[in-house]
mmCIF file of C-alpha atoms in Angstrom:
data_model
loop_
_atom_site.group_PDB
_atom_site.id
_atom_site.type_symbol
_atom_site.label_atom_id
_atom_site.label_comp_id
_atom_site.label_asym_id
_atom_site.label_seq_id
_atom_site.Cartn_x
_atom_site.Cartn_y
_atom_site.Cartn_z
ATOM 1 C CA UNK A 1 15.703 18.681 -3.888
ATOM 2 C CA UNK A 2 13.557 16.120 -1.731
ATOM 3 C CA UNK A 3 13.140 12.948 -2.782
ATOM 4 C CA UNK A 4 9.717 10.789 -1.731
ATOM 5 C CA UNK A 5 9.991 7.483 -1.741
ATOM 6 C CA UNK A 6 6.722 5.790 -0.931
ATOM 7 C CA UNK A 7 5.888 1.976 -0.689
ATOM 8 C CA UNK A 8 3.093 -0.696 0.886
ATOM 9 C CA UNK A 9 0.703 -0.490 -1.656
ATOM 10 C CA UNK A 10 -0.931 -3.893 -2.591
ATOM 11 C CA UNK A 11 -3.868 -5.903 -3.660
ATOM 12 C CA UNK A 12 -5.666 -6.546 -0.168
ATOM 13 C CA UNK A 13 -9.616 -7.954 0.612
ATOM 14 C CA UNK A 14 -12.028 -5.843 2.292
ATOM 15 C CA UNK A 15 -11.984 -5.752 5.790
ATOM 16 C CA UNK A 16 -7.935 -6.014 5.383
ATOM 17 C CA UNK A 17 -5.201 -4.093 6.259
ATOM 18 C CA UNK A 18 -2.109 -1.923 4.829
ATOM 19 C CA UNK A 19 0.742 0.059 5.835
ATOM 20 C CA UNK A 20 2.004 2.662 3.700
ATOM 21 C CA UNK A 21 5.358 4.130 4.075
ATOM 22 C CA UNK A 22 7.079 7.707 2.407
ATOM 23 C CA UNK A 23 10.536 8.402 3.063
ATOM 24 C CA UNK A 24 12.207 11.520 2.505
ATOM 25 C CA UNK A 25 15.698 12.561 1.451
ATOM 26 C CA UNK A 26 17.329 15.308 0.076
ATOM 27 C CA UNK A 27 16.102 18.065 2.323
ATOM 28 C CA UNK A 28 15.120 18.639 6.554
ATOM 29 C CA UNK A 29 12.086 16.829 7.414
ATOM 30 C CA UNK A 30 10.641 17.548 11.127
ATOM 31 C CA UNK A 31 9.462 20.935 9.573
ATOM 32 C CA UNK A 32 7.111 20.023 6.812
ATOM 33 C CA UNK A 33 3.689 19.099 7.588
ATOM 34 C CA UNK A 34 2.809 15.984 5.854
ATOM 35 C CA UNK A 35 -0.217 14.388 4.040
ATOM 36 C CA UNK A 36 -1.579 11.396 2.001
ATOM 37 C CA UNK A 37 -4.024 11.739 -1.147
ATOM 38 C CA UNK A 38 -5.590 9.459 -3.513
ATOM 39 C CA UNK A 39 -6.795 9.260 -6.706
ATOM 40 C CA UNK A 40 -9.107 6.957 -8.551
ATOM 41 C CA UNK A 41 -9.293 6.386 -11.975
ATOM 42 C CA UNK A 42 -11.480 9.684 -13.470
ATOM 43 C CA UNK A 43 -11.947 10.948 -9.778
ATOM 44 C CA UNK A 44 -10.544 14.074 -8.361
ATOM 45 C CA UNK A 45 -6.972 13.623 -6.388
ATOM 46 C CA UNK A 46 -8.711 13.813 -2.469
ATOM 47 C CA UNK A 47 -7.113 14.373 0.742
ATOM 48 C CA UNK A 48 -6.922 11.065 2.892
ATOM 49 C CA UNK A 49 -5.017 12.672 5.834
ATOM 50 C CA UNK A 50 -2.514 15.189 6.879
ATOM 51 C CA UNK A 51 -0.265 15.600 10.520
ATOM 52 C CA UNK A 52 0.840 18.990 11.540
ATOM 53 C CA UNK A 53 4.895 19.189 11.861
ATOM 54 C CA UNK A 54 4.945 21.069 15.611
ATOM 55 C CA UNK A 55 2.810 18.640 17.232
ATOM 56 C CA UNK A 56 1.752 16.138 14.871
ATOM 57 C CA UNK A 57 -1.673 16.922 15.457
ATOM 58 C CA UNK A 58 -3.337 15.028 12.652
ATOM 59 C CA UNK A 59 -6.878 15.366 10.423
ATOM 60 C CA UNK A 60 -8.842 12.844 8.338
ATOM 61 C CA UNK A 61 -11.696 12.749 5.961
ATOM 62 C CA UNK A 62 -14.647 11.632 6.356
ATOM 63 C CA UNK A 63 -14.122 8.875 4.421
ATOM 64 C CA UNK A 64 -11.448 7.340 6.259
ATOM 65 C CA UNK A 65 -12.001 9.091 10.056
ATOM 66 C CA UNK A 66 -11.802 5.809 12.468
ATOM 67 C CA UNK A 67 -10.284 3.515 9.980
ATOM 68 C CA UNK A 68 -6.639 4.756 9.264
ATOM 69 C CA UNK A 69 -4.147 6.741 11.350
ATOM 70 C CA UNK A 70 -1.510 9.354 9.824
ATOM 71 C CA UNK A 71 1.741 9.152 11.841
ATOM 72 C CA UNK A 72 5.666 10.515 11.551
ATOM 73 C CA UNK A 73 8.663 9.201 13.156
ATOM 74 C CA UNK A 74 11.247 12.461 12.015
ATOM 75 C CA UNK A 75 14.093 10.461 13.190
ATOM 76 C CA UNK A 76 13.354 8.101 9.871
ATOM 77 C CA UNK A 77 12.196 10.804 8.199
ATOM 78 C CA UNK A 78 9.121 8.791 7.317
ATOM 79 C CA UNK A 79 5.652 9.399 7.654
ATOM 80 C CA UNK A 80 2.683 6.313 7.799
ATOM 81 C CA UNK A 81 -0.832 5.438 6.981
ATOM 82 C CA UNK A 82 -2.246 2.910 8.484
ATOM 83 C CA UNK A 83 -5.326 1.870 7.452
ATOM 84 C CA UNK A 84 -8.020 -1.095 9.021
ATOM 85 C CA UNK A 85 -11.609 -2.192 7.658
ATOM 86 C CA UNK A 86 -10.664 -1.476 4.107
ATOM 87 C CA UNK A 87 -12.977 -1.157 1.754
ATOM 88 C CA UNK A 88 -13.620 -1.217 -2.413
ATOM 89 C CA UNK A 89 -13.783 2.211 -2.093
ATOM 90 C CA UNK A 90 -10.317 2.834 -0.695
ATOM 91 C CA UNK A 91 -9.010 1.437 -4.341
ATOM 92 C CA UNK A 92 -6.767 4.128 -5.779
ATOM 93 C CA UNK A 93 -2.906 5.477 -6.219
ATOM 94 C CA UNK A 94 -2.219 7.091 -2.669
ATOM 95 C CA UNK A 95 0.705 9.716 -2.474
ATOM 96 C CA UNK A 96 1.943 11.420 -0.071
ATOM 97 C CA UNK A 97 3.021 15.023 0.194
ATOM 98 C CA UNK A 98 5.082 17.314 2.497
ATOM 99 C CA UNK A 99 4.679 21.115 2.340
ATOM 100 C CA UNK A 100 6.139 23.956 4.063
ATOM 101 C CA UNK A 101 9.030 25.892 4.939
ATOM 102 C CA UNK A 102 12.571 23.833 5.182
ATOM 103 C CA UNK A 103 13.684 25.649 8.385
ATOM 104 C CA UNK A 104 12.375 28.716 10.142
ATOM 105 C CA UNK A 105 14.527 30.862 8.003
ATOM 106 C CA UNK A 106 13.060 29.842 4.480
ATOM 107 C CA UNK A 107 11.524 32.361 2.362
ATOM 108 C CA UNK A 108 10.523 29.553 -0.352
ATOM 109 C CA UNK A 109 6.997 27.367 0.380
ATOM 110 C CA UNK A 110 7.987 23.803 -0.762
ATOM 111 C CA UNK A 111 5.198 21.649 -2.225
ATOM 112 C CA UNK A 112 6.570 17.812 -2.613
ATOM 113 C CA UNK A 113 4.772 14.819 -3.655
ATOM 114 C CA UNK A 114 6.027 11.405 -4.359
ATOM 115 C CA UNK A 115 4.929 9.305 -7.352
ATOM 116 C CA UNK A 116 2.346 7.791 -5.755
ATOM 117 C CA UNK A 117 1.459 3.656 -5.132
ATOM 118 C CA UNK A 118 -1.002 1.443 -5.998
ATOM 119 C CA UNK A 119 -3.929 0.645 -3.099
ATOM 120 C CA UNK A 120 -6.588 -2.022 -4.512
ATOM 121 C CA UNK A 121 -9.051 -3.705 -2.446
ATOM 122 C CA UNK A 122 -11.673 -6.310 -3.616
ATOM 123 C CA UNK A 123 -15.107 -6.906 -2.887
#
């Protein structure tokens, strides 16, 4: 089994800054493509951002494009979001996910996601 382990969530002002960090365990890492989400209270769980596992090309949403950067360092098996110029908006539990295929020889799709951690910003 993997294991997610995600932390930096925080009370921050607008305009401020966070970090988050997801570590994985249990399983190979440099093949999954990774991605953070967020959820507000009685809102939809949204895509934030995602980075591609062959060449960490990486994709935002609207919402965030210019403000926060997705990033991986597979030697830590950890994956980052960065984000800058946050806003009320951004106020939700953001978790991160890995999906894909183990190794080149797996025949299962693996789906993970972490438990999620708190991102609140005030006005």
């Amino acid at each position: 089994q993997l294991h997610l382990a995600e932390s930096g969530g925080g009370l921050v002002q607008a305009g401020g800054s966070l970090t988050l960090s997801c570590v994985a365990s249990g399983r190979a890492f440099s093949n999954y493509a990774a991605a953070w989400y967020r959820q507000a209270p009685g809102k939809e769980r949204e895509g934030v951002a995602c980075i591609s596992a062959i060449d960490s090309s990486t994709y935002y949403s609207d919402s965030v494009k210019g403000r926060s950067t997705i990033s991986r360092d597979n030697a830590k098996k950890t994956v980052y979001l960065q984000m800058n110029s946050l806003k009320p908006e951004d106020t939700a539990v953001y978790y991160c996910n890995l999906r894909g295929y183990e190794t080149p020889q797996s025949r299962t799709f693996d789906d993970w996601w972490g438990q999620g951690t708190q991102v609140t910003v005030s006005s």
